[in-house]
Coordinates of N, CA and C in Angstrom, one line a residue:
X1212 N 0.8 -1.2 0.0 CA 0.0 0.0 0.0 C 0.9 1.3 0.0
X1213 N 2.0 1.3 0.5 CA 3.1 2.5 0.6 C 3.3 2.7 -0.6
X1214 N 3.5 1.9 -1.5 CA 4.2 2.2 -2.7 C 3.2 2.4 -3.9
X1215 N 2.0 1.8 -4.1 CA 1.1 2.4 -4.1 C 0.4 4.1 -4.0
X1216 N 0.7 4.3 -2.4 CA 0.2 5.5 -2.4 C 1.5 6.4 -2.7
X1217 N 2.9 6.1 -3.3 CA 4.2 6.9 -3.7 C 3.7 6.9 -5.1
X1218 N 3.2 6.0 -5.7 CA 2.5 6.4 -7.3 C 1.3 6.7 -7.7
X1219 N 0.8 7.0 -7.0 CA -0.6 7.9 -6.8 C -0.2 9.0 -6.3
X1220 N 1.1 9.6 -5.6 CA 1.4 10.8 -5.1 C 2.4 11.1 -6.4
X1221 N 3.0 10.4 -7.2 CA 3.7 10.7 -8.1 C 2.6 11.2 -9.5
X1222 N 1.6 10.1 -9.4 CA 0.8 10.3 -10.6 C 0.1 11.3 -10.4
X1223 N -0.3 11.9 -9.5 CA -1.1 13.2 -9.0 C -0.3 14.4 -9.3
X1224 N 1.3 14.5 -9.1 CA 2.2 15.5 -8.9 C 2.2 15.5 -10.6
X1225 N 2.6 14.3 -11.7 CA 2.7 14.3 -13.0 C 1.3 15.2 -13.5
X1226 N 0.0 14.4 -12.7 CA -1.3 15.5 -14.2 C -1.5 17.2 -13.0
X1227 N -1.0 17.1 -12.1 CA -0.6 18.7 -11.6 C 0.1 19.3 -12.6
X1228 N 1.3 19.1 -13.0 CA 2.2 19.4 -13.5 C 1.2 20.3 -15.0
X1229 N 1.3 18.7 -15.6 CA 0.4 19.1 -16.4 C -1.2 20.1 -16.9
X1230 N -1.5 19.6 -16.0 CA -3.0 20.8 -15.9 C -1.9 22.2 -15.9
X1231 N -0.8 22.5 -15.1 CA -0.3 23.7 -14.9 C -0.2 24.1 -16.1
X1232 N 1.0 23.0 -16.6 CA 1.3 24.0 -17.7 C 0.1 24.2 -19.5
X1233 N -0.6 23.4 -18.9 CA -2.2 23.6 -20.3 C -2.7 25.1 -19.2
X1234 N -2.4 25.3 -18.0 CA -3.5 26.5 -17.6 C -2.2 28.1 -18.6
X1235 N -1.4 27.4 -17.9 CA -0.1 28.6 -17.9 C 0.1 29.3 -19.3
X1236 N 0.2 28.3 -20.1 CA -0.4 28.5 -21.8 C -1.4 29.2 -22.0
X1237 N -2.3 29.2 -21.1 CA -3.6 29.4 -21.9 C -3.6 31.1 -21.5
X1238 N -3.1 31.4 -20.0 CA -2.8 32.3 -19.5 C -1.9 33.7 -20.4
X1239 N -0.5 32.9 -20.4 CA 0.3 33.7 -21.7 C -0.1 34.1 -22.9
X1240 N -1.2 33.4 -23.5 CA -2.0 33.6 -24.6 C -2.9 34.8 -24.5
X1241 N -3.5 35.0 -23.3 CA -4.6 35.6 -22.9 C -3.7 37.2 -22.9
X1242 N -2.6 37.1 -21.9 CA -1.9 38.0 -22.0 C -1.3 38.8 -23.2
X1243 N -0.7 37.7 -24.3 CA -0.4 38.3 -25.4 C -1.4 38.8 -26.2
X1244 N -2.2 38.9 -26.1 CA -3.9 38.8 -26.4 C -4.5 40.2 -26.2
X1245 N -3.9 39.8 -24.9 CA -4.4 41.8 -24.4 C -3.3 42.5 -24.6
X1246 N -2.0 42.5 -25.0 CA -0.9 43.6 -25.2 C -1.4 44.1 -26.6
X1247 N -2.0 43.0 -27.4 CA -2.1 43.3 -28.8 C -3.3 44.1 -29.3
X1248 N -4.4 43.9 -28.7 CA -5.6 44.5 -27.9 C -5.6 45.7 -27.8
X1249 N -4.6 46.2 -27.2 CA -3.6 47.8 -26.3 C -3.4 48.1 -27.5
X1250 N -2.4 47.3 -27.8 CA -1.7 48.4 -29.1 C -2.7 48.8 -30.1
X1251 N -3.6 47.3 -31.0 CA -4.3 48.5 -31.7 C -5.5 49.2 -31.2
X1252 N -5.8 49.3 -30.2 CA -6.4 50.3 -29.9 C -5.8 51.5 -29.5
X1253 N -4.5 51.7 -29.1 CA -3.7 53.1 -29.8 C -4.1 53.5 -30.8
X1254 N -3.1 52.5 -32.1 CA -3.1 52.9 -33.6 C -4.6 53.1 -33.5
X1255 N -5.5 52.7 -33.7 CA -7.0 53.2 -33.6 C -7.1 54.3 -33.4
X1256 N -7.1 55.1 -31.9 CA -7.1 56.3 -31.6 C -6.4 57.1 -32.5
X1257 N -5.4 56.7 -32.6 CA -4.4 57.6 -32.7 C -5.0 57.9 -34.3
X1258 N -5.6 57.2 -35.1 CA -6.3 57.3 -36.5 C -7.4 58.0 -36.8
X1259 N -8.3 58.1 -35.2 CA -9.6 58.6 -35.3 C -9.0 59.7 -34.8
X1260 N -8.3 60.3 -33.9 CA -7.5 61.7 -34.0 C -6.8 62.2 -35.0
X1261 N -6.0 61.2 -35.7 CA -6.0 62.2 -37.3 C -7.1 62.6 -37.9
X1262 N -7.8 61.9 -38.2 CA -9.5 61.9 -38.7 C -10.1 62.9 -37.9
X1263 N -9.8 63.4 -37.1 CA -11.2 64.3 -36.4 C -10.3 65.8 -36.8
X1264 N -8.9 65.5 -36.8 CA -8.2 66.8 -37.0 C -8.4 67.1 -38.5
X1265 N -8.8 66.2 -39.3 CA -8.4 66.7 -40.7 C -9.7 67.2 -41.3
X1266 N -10.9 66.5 -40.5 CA -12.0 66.9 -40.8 C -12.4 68.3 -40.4
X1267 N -11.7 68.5 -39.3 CA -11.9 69.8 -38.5 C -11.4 70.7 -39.9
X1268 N -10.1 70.9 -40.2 CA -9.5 71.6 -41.1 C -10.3 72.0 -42.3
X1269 N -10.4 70.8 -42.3 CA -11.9 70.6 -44.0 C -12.8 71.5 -43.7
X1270 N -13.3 71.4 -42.9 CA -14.3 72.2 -42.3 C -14.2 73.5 -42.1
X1271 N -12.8 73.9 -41.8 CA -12.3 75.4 -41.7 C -12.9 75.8 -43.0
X1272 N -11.6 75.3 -44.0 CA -11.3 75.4 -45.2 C -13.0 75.8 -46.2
X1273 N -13.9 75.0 -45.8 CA -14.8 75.0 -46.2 C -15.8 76.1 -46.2
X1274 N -15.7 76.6 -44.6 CA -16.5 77.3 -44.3 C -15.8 79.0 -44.4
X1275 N -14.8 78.8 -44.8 CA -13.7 80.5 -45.8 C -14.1 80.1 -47.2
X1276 N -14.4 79.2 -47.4 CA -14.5 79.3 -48.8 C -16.2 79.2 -49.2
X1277 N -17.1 79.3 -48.1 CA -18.1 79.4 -48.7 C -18.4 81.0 -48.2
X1278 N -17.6 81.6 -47.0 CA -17.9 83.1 -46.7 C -17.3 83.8 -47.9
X1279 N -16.3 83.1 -48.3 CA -16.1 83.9 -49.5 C -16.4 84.2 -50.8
X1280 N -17.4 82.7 -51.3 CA -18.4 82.8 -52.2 C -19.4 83.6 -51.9
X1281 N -20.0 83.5 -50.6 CA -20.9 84.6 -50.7 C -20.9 86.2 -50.6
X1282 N -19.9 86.3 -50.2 CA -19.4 87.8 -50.1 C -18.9 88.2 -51.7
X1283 N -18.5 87.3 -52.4 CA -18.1 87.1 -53.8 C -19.3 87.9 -54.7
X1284 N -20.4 86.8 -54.3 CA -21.8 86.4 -54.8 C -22.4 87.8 -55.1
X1285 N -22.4 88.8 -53.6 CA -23.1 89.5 -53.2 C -22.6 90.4 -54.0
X1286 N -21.0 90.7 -54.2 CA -20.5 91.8 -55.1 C -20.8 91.8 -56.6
X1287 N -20.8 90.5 -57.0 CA -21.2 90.1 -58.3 C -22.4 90.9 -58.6
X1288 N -23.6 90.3 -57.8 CA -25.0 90.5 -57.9 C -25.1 92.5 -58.0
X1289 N -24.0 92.7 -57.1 CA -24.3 94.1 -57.3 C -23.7 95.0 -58.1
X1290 N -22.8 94.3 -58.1 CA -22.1 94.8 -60.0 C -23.2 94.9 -61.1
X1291 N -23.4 93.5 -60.9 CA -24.8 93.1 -62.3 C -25.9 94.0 -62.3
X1292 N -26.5 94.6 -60.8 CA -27.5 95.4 -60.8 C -26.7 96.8 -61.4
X1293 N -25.9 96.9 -61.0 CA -25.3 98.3 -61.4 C -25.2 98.3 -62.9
X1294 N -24.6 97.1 -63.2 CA -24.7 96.9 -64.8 C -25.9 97.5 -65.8
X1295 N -26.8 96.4 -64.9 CA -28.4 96.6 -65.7 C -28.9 98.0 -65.9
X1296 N -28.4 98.9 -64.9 CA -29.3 99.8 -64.4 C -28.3 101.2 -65.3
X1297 N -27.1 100.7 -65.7 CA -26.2 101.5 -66.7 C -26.8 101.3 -68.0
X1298 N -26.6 100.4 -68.3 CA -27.8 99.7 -69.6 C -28.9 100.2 -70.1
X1299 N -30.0 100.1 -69.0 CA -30.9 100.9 -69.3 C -30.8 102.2 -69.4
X1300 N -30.1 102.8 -68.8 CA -30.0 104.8 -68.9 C -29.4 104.6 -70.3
X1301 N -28.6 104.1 -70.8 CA -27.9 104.1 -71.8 C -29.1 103.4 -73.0
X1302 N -29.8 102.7 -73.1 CA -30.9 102.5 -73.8 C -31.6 103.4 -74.1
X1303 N -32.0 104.1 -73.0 CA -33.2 105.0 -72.9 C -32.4 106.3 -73.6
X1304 N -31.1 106.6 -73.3 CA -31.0 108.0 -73.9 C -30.7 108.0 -75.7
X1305 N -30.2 106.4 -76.0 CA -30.3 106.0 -77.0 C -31.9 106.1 -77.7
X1306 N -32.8 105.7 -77.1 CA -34.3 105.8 -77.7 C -34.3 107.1 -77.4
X1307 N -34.1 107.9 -76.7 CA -34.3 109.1 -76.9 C -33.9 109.9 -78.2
X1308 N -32.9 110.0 -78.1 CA -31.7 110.4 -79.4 C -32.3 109.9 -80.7
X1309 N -32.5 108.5 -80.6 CA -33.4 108.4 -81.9 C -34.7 109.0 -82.4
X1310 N -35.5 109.2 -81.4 CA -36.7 109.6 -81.4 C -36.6 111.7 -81.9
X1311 N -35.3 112.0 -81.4 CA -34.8 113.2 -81.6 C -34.8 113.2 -82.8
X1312 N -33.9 112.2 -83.6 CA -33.7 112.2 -84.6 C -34.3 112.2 -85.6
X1313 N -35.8 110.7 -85.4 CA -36.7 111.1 -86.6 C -37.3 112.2 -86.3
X1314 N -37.4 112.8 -86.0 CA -38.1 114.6 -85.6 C -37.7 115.1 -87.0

């Protein structure tokens, strides 16, 4: 029975061993698992921070270039009214002059 219970204390200490090292594996896995995890969820960040910066910019860029179409717009439009309103005096004194004329 002694020797017996020396291989049953041996065979016990062998699937110890073993269970350990299937946990210990599984452990190091889990860990390498989460380091890699960490990292890309940096690069992530660190992507959606380029991303929110360039969008910002866009957005600058965007919003000078639409104050400046409309401030553009507005000069234009008032050019054009000025135009029209040259045009017509200049029409009219033209029909005038004509109208002078057949006389």
């Amino acid at each position: 029975t002694d020797r017996d219970r020396k291989e049953a204390l041996a065979s016990a200490a062998q699937v110890s061993k073993l269970l350990e090292r299937g946990l210990n594996a599984g452990v190091q896995e889990v860990f390498a698992n989460e380091k890699r995890i960490e990292s890309e969820t940096r690069a992530v960040a660190m992507t959606v921070q380029r991303a929110v910066k360039q969008s910002n910019q866009w957005m600058s860029l965007f919003h000078s270039f639409d104050t400046a179409l409309k401030a553009s717009s507005l000069l234009e439009i008032g050019d054009f009214e000025n135009w029209i309103k040259i045009m017509e005096r200049d029409c009219e004194e033209i029909q005038s002059a004509l109208e002078r004329v057949k006389r």
